[in-house]
Amino acid sequence: VCVWGRAGAPGPEPPHAPTHRQSSTPSLRCTSPLRSHPSRRAHFAPAPPAPPLPVKAAGWMALVEGVVGLLFAVYLVIAQASGFHDDNVQIAGAGSEAWGYGYGTAIWFIVIGGFVAAAGWALARGRRWGRAPVTMVHVILLLIAYYMVKSSRWDLAVPTAVIAVAGLALLFNPVSVEWAARRFRDRR
């Protein structure tokens, strides 16, 4: 809502208007309808406080992990569409030859990678809901690293375990835990 008026005239002054001098020239004063009515202010939740650095780092780490999953899904679709066939993969079931392992696994990576990327983005921005999915992803990565060790794939197990432990260390850092506890108390 915009109104022509003079400084010092009755009515609400814009917050940026100087109060120490009076002007006789008319000016345009505008107020936002979203801020002017108290009932409309309640619909806009305040932005969450900035998360501490370890939480942001864990969120960005999960975002990168999710993007890697999405890129792998793209690779699987391209490989399947170009006719790549891996003889080491055994697929059983109705329609498995037509569907192939590439498209089905790509769909799985799109869903999981997209969710992990969204949770990482939310956590990096200070949204509390991203912490649990990111924690679960790192626990699962730790279990996958154990499976890789049992398969004598140390070349893959060590980097996977390092990423998982680093993510969990960032999430369970005392500063991160205190931030999560404070956010939980503030919600109640």
Coordinates of N, CA and C in Angstrom, one line a residue:
V1 N 0.9 -1.2 0.0 CA 0.0 0.0 0.0 C 0.9 1.2 0.0
C2 N 0.7 2.1 -0.9 CA 1.5 3.3 -1.1 C 0.6 4.5 -0.9
V3 N 1.1 5.5 -0.2 CA 0.3 6.7 0.1 C 1.2 7.9 -0.1
W4 N 0.7 9.0 -0.8 CA 1.4 10.2 -0.9 C 1.2 11.0 0.4
G5 N 2.3 11.6 0.9 CA 2.1 12.3 2.2 C 3.4 13.2 2.4
R6 N 3.3 13.9 3.5 CA 4.4 14.8 3.9 C 5.0 14.2 5.1
A7 N 6.3 14.3 5.2 CA 7.0 13.8 6.4 C 6.5 14.6 7.6
G8 N 6.1 14.0 8.6 CA 5.6 14.6 9.8 C 4.0 14.6 9.8
A9 N 3.4 14.2 8.6 CA 2.0 14.1 8.6 C 1.6 12.9 9.4
P10 N 0.3 12.9 9.8 CA -0.2 11.7 10.6 C -0.1 10.4 9.8
G11 N 0.1 9.4 10.4 CA 0.2 8.1 9.8 C 1.6 7.4 10.0
P12 N 1.7 6.2 9.7 CA 3.0 5.5 10.0 C 4.1 6.0 9.0
E13 N 5.2 6.2 9.6 CA 6.4 6.6 8.8 C 7.1 5.4 8.4
P14 N 7.7 5.4 7.2 CA 8.5 4.2 6.8 C 9.7 4.1 7.7
P15 N 10.2 2.9 8.0 CA 11.3 2.7 8.9 C 12.6 3.5 8.5
H16 N 12.8 3.7 7.2 CA 14.0 4.4 6.8 C 13.9 5.9 6.8
A17 N 12.7 6.5 7.1 CA 12.5 7.9 7.1 C 13.2 8.6 8.3
P18 N 13.9 9.7 8.1 CA 14.6 10.4 9.2 C 13.5 11.1 10.0
T19 N 13.7 11.0 11.3 CA 12.7 11.6 12.2 C 13.2 13.0 12.7
H20 N 14.4 13.3 12.5 CA 15.0 14.6 13.0 C 14.7 15.8 12.2
R21 N 14.2 15.6 10.9 CA 13.9 16.8 10.1 C 12.5 16.7 9.5
Q22 N 11.9 17.7 9.3 CA 10.6 17.7 8.7 C 10.7 18.3 7.3
S23 N 10.0 17.7 6.3 CA 10.1 18.1 5.0 C 8.7 18.5 4.5
S24 N 8.6 19.5 3.7 CA 7.3 20.0 3.2 C 7.0 19.4 1.8
T25 N 8.0 18.7 1.3 CA 7.7 18.1 -0.1 C 7.0 16.8 0.1
P26 N 6.0 16.5 -0.7 CA 5.3 15.2 -0.6 C 6.3 14.1 -1.0
S27 N 6.0 13.0 -0.4 CA 6.8 11.8 -0.7 C 5.9 10.6 -0.7
L28 N 6.3 9.6 -1.4 CA 5.6 8.3 -1.5 C 6.0 7.4 -0.3
R29 N 5.0 7.1 0.5 CA 5.3 6.2 1.6 C 4.6 4.8 1.3
C30 N 5.4 3.8 1.4 CA 4.8 2.4 1.1 C 5.0 1.5 2.2
T31 N 4.0 0.7 2.5 CA 4.1 -0.4 3.5 C 3.7 -1.6 2.8
S32 N 4.3 -2.7 3.2 CA 4.0 -4.0 2.6 C 2.8 -4.6 3.3
P33 N 1.8 -5.1 2.5 CA 0.7 -5.7 3.1 C 1.0 -6.9 3.9
L34 N 2.1 -7.6 3.5 CA 2.5 -8.8 4.3 C 3.1 -8.4 5.6
R35 N 3.6 -7.2 5.8 CA 4.1 -6.9 7.1 C 3.2 -6.0 7.9
S36 N 2.2 -5.4 7.2 CA 1.4 -4.5 7.9 C 0.3 -5.1 8.8
H37 N -0.2 -6.3 8.4 CA -1.3 -6.9 9.2 C -0.7 -8.0 10.1
P38 N -1.0 -8.0 11.4 CA -0.4 -9.0 12.3 C -0.8 -10.4 11.9
S39 N -2.0 -10.7 11.4 CA -2.4 -12.0 11.1 C -1.6 -12.6 9.9
R40 N -1.1 -11.7 9.0 CA -0.3 -12.2 7.9 C 1.2 -12.5 8.3
R41 N 1.6 -11.9 9.3 CA 3.0 -12.1 9.8 C 3.2 -13.6 10.3
A42 N 2.1 -14.1 10.9 CA 2.2 -15.5 11.5 C 2.5 -16.5 10.4
H43 N 2.2 -16.3 9.2 CA 2.3 -17.3 8.1 C 3.8 -17.5 7.7
F44 N 4.6 -16.5 8.0 CA 6.0 -16.6 7.6 C 6.9 -17.0 8.8
A45 N 7.4 -18.2 8.8 CA 8.3 -18.6 9.9 C 9.6 -17.9 9.8
P46 N 10.2 -17.6 10.9 CA 11.5 -16.9 10.8 C 12.6 -17.9 10.4
A47 N 13.6 -17.4 9.7 CA 14.7 -18.3 9.3 C 15.4 -18.9 10.5
P48 N 15.8 -20.2 10.3 CA 16.5 -20.8 11.5 C 17.8 -20.1 11.7
P49 N 18.3 -20.2 12.9 CA 19.7 -19.6 13.1 C 20.7 -20.4 12.3
A50 N 21.8 -19.7 12.0 CA 22.8 -20.3 11.2 C 23.4 -21.5 12.0
P51 N 23.6 -22.6 11.3 CA 24.2 -23.8 12.0 C 25.7 -23.6 12.2
P52 N 26.2 -24.3 13.2 CA 27.7 -24.2 13.4 C 28.4 -24.8 12.2
L53 N 29.7 -24.5 12.1 CA 30.5 -25.0 11.0 C 30.5 -26.5 10.8
P54 N 30.6 -27.3 11.9 CA 30.6 -28.8 11.6 C 29.3 -29.2 11.0
V55 N 28.2 -28.6 11.4 CA 26.9 -29.0 10.8 C 26.8 -28.6 9.3
K56 N 27.3 -27.4 9.0 CA 27.3 -27.0 7.6 C 28.2 -27.9 6.8
A57 N 29.4 -28.3 7.4 CA 30.3 -29.2 6.6 C 29.6 -30.5 6.4
A58 N 28.9 -31.1 7.4 CA 28.3 -32.3 7.2 C 27.2 -32.2 6.2
G59 N 26.5 -31.1 6.2 CA 25.4 -30.9 5.2 C 26.0 -30.8 3.8
W60 N 27.1 -30.0 3.6 CA 27.7 -29.9 2.3 C 28.3 -31.3 1.8
M61 N 28.8 -32.0 2.8 CA 29.4 -33.4 2.5 C 28.2 -34.3 1.9
A62 N 27.1 -34.2 2.6 CA 26.0 -35.1 2.2 C 25.4 -34.6 0.8
L63 N 25.4 -33.3 0.6 CA 25.0 -32.8 -0.7 C 25.9 -33.3 -1.8
V64 N 27.2 -33.3 -1.6 CA 28.1 -33.8 -2.6 C 27.8 -35.3 -2.8
E65 N 27.6 -36.0 -1.7 CA 27.3 -37.5 -1.8 C 26.1 -37.7 -2.6
G66 N 25.0 -36.9 -2.4 CA 23.8 -37.1 -3.2 C 24.0 -36.7 -4.6
V67 N 24.8 -35.7 -4.9 CA 25.0 -35.4 -6.3 C 25.8 -36.5 -7.0
V68 N 26.8 -37.1 -6.3 CA 27.5 -38.2 -6.9 C 26.6 -39.3 -7.2
G69 N 25.6 -39.6 -6.3 CA 24.6 -40.6 -6.6 C 23.8 -40.3 -7.8
L70 N 23.4 -39.0 -8.0 CA 22.6 -38.6 -9.1 C 23.5 -38.8 -10.4
L71 N 24.7 -38.4 -10.3 CA 25.6 -38.5 -11.5 C 25.8 -40.0 -11.9
F72 N 25.9 -40.9 -10.9 CA 26.0 -42.3 -11.2 C 24.7 -42.8 -11.8
A73 N 23.6 -42.3 -11.4 CA 22.3 -42.7 -12.1 C 22.3 -42.3 -13.5
V74 N 22.9 -41.1 -13.8 CA 23.0 -40.7 -15.2 C 23.9 -41.6 -16.0
Y75 N 25.0 -42.0 -15.4 CA 25.9 -42.9 -16.0 C 25.2 -44.2 -16.3
L76 N 24.5 -44.7 -15.4 CA 23.8 -46.0 -15.6 C 22.8 -46.0 -16.7
V77 N 22.1 -44.9 -16.8 CA 21.1 -44.7 -17.9 C 21.8 -44.7 -19.2
I78 N 22.9 -43.9 -19.3 CA 23.6 -43.8 -20.6 C 24.2 -45.1 -21.0
A79 N 24.8 -45.8 -20.0 CA 25.4 -47.1 -20.3 C 24.3 -48.1 -20.7
Q80 N 23.2 -48.1 -20.1 CA 22.1 -49.0 -20.5 C 21.6 -48.7 -21.9
A81 N 21.4 -47.4 -22.1 CA 20.9 -47.0 -23.4 C 21.8 -47.3 -24.6
S82 N 23.1 -47.2 -24.3 CA 24.1 -47.5 -25.3 C 24.4 -49.0 -25.5
G83 N 23.7 -49.9 -24.7 CA 23.9 -51.3 -24.9 C 24.9 -52.0 -24.1
F84 N 25.5 -51.3 -23.2 CA 26.5 -51.9 -22.3 C 25.9 -53.0 -21.5
H85 N 26.7 -54.1 -21.5 CA 26.2 -55.3 -20.7 C 27.3 -55.8 -19.9
D86 N 27.1 -56.0 -18.6 CA 28.1 -56.5 -17.6 C 27.8 -57.9 -17.4
D87 N 28.7 -58.8 -17.8 CA 28.4 -60.3 -17.6 C 28.5 -60.7 -16.1
N88 N 29.1 -59.9 -15.3 CA 29.2 -60.2 -13.8 C 27.9 -60.0 -13.1
V89 N 26.9 -59.3 -13.7 CA 25.6 -59.0 -13.0 C 24.7 -60.1 -13.5
Q90 N 24.0 -60.7 -12.5 CA 23.0 -61.7 -12.8 C 21.7 -61.2 -12.4
I91 N 20.7 -61.1 -13.3 CA 19.4 -60.6 -13.1 C 18.4 -61.7 -13.3
A92 N 17.5 -61.9 -12.3 CA 16.5 -62.9 -12.5 C 15.1 -62.2 -12.2
G93 N 14.1 -62.8 -12.9 CA 12.8 -62.3 -12.7 C 12.1 -61.9 -14.0
A94 N 10.8 -61.7 -13.9 CA 10.1 -61.4 -15.1 C 10.4 -60.1 -15.7
G95 N 10.8 -60.0 -16.9 CA 11.0 -58.8 -17.6 C 12.4 -58.2 -17.3
S96 N 13.3 -59.0 -16.7 CA 14.6 -58.4 -16.3 C 15.5 -58.2 -17.5
E97 N 15.3 -58.9 -18.6 CA 16.1 -58.7 -19.8 C 15.7 -57.4 -20.5
A98 N 14.4 -57.1 -20.5 CA 13.9 -55.9 -21.2 C 14.3 -54.7 -20.4
W99 N 14.1 -54.8 -19.1 CA 14.3 -53.6 -18.2 C 15.8 -53.4 -17.9
G100 N 16.5 -54.5 -17.7 CA 17.9 -54.4 -17.4 C 18.3 -53.8 -16.1
Y101 N 19.5 -54.1 -15.6 CA 19.9 -53.6 -14.3 C 20.1 -52.1 -14.3
G102 N 20.5 -51.6 -15.4 CA 20.9 -50.2 -15.5 C 19.7 -49.2 -15.1
Y103 N 18.6 -49.4 -15.7 CA 17.5 -48.5 -15.5 C 16.9 -48.6 -14.0
G104 N 16.8 -49.8 -13.6 CA 16.3 -50.0 -12.2 C 17.2 -49.5 -11.2
T105 N 18.5 -49.7 -11.3 CA 19.5 -49.2 -10.4 C 19.5 -47.7 -10.5
A106 N 19.4 -47.2 -11.7 CA 19.4 -45.7 -11.9 C 18.2 -45.1 -11.1
I107 N 17.1 -45.7 -11.2 CA 15.9 -45.1 -10.5 C 16.2 -45.1 -9.0
W108 N 16.8 -46.2 -8.5 CA 17.1 -46.3 -7.1 C 18.1 -45.2 -6.7
F109 N 19.1 -44.9 -7.5 CA 20.1 -43.9 -7.2 C 19.5 -42.5 -7.3
I110 N 18.5 -42.3 -8.2 CA 17.9 -41.0 -8.4 C 17.1 -40.7 -7.1
V111 N 16.3 -41.7 -6.6 CA 15.5 -41.5 -5.4 C 16.4 -41.3 -4.2
I112 N 17.3 -42.2 -4.0 CA 18.2 -42.1 -2.8 C 19.1 -40.9 -2.9
G113 N 19.8 -40.7 -4.0 CA 20.7 -39.6 -4.2 C 20.0 -38.2 -4.1
G114 N 18.8 -38.2 -4.7 CA 18.0 -36.9 -4.6 C 17.7 -36.6 -3.1
F115 N 17.2 -37.6 -2.4 CA 16.9 -37.4 -1.0 C 18.1 -37.0 -0.2
V116 N 19.2 -37.7 -0.4 CA 20.4 -37.3 0.4 C 20.9 -35.9 0.0
A117 N 20.8 -35.5 -1.2 CA 21.2 -34.2 -1.6 C 20.3 -33.2 -1.0
A118 N 19.0 -33.4 -1.0 CA 18.0 -32.5 -0.3 C 18.3 -32.4 1.2
A119 N 18.5 -33.5 1.8 CA 18.8 -33.5 3.3 C 20.1 -32.8 3.5
G120 N 21.1 -33.0 2.7 CA 22.4 -32.2 2.9 C 22.2 -30.7 2.7
W121 N 21.4 -30.3 1.7 CA 21.1 -28.9 1.5 C 20.4 -28.4 2.7
A122 N 19.4 -29.1 3.2 CA 18.6 -28.6 4.4 C 19.5 -28.5 5.6
L123 N 20.4 -29.5 5.8 CA 21.2 -29.4 7.0 C 22.2 -28.2 6.9
A124 N 22.8 -28.0 5.7 CA 23.7 -26.9 5.5 C 23.0 -25.6 5.7
R125 N 21.7 -25.5 5.5 CA 21.0 -24.3 5.7 C 20.4 -24.1 7.1
G126 N 20.6 -25.1 7.9 CA 20.2 -25.0 9.3 C 18.8 -25.7 9.6
R127 N 18.3 -26.4 8.6 CA 17.0 -27.1 8.9 C 17.3 -28.4 9.7
R128 N 16.6 -28.6 10.7 CA 16.8 -29.7 11.6 C 16.5 -31.0 11.0
W129 N 15.6 -31.1 10.1 CA 15.1 -32.4 9.5 C 16.2 -33.1 8.7
G130 N 17.2 -32.4 8.3 CA 18.3 -33.0 7.5 C 19.3 -33.8 8.2
R131 N 19.3 -33.7 9.6 CA 20.3 -34.3 10.4 C 20.1 -35.9 10.4
A132 N 18.9 -36.3 10.6 CA 18.7 -37.8 10.7 C 19.0 -38.5 9.4
P133 N 18.5 -38.0 8.2 CA 18.9 -38.7 7.0 C 20.4 -38.7 6.7
V134 N 21.0 -37.6 7.0 CA 22.5 -37.5 6.8 C 23.2 -38.5 7.7
T135 N 22.8 -38.6 8.9 CA 23.4 -39.6 9.9 C 23.2 -41.0 9.4
M136 N 22.0 -41.3 8.9 CA 21.7 -42.7 8.4 C 22.6 -43.0 7.2
V137 N 22.8 -42.0 6.3 CA 23.6 -42.3 5.1 C 25.0 -42.6 5.6
H138 N 25.5 -41.9 6.5 CA 26.9 -42.2 6.9 C 27.1 -43.5 7.7
V139 N 26.0 -43.9 8.5 CA 26.1 -45.2 9.1 C 26.0 -46.3 8.0
I140 N 25.2 -46.1 7.0 CA 25.1 -47.1 5.9 C 26.4 -47.2 5.2
L141 N 27.0 -46.0 4.9 CA 28.3 -46.0 4.3 C 29.4 -46.8 5.1
L142 N 29.3 -46.6 6.4 CA 30.2 -47.4 7.2 C 30.0 -48.9 7.1
L143 N 28.7 -49.3 7.1 CA 28.4 -50.7 6.9 C 28.9 -51.2 5.5
I144 N 28.7 -50.4 4.5 CA 29.2 -50.7 3.2 C 30.7 -50.9 3.1
A145 N 31.4 -50.0 3.9 CA 32.8 -50.1 3.9 C 33.2 -51.5 4.6
Y146 N 32.5 -51.9 5.6 CA 32.8 -53.2 6.2 C 32.6 -54.3 5.2
Y147 N 31.5 -54.2 4.5 CA 31.2 -55.2 3.4 C 32.4 -55.3 2.4
M148 N 32.9 -54.1 2.1 CA 34.0 -54.0 1.1 C 35.3 -54.7 1.7
V149 N 35.5 -54.5 3.0 CA 36.7 -55.1 3.6 C 36.5 -56.6 3.6
K150 N 35.3 -57.1 3.8 CA 35.1 -58.6 3.8 C 35.2 -59.1 2.4
S151 N 35.1 -58.3 1.4 CA 35.2 -58.7 0.0 C 36.7 -58.4 -0.5
S152 N 37.6 -58.1 0.4 CA 39.0 -57.8 0.1 C 39.1 -56.6 -0.9
R153 N 38.2 -55.6 -0.8 CA 38.3 -54.4 -1.6 C 38.7 -53.3 -0.8
W154 N 39.9 -53.3 -0.3 CA 40.5 -52.3 0.6 C 40.6 -51.0 -0.2
D155 N 40.8 -51.0 -1.5 CA 40.9 -49.8 -2.3 C 39.6 -49.0 -2.2
L156 N 38.5 -49.6 -2.1 CA 37.2 -48.9 -2.0 C 36.8 -48.7 -0.6
A157 N 37.2 -49.7 0.3 CA 36.7 -49.7 1.7 C 37.3 -48.5 2.5
V158 N 38.6 -48.2 2.3 CA 39.2 -47.2 3.1 C 38.6 -45.8 2.8
P159 N 38.5 -45.4 1.5 CA 37.9 -44.0 1.3 C 36.4 -44.0 1.7
T160 N 35.7 -45.1 1.6 CA 34.3 -45.1 2.0 C 34.2 -44.9 3.5
A161 N 35.1 -45.7 4.2 CA 35.1 -45.6 5.7 C 35.5 -44.2 6.2
V162 N 36.5 -43.6 5.5 CA 37.0 -42.3 5.9 C 35.9 -41.3 5.7
I163 N 35.1 -41.3 4.6 CA 34.0 -40.4 4.4 C 32.9 -40.6 5.4
A164 N 32.6 -41.9 5.7 CA 31.6 -42.2 6.7 C 32.0 -41.7 8.1
V165 N 33.2 -42.0 8.5 CA 33.6 -41.6 9.9 C 33.7 -40.1 10.0
A166 N 34.2 -39.4 8.9 CA 34.3 -37.9 8.9 C 32.9 -37.3 9.0
G167 N 31.9 -37.8 8.3 CA 30.5 -37.3 8.4 C 29.9 -37.5 9.8
L168 N 30.2 -38.7 10.4 CA 29.6 -39.0 11.7 C 30.3 -38.1 12.7
A169 N 31.6 -37.9 12.6 CA 32.4 -37.1 13.5 C 31.8 -35.6 13.5
L170 N 31.5 -35.1 12.3 CA 31.0 -33.8 12.1 C 29.6 -33.7 12.8
L171 N 28.8 -34.8 12.6 CA 27.4 -34.7 13.1 C 27.4 -34.9 14.6
F172 N 28.3 -35.7 15.2 CA 28.3 -35.9 16.6 C 29.3 -35.1 17.4
N173 N 29.9 -34.1 16.7 CA 30.7 -33.2 17.4 C 30.0 -32.5 18.5
P174 N 30.6 -32.2 19.7 CA 29.8 -31.5 20.8 C 29.1 -30.3 20.3
V175 N 29.7 -29.5 19.5 CA 29.0 -28.3 19.0 C 27.7 -28.6 18.2
S176 N 27.8 -29.7 17.4 CA 26.7 -30.1 16.6 C 25.6 -30.7 17.4
V177 N 26.0 -31.5 18.4 CA 25.0 -32.1 19.3 C 24.2 -31.0 20.1
E178 N 25.0 -30.0 20.5 CA 24.4 -28.9 21.3 C 23.4 -28.1 20.4
W179 N 23.8 -27.9 19.2 CA 23.0 -27.1 18.2 C 21.7 -27.9 18.0
A180 N 21.8 -29.2 17.8 CA 20.6 -30.0 17.6 C 19.7 -30.1 18.8
A181 N 20.3 -30.2 20.0 CA 19.5 -30.2 21.2 C 18.8 -28.8 21.4
R182 N 19.5 -27.8 21.1 CA 18.9 -26.4 21.3 C 17.7 -26.3 20.3
R183 N 17.9 -26.7 19.1 CA 16.9 -26.6 18.1 C 15.7 -27.5 18.5
F184 N 15.9 -28.7 19.1 CA 14.8 -29.5 19.6 C 14.1 -28.8 20.7
R185 N 14.8 -28.2 21.7 CA 14.2 -27.5 22.8 C 13.3 -26.4 22.3
D186 N 13.8 -25.6 21.3 CA 13.1 -24.5 20.8 C 11.8 -24.9 20.1
R187 N 11.8 -26.1 19.6 CA 10.6 -26.6 18.9 C 9.4 -26.9 19.8
R188 N 9.8 -27.2 21.0 CA 8.7 -27.7 22.0 C 8.0 -26.6 22.5

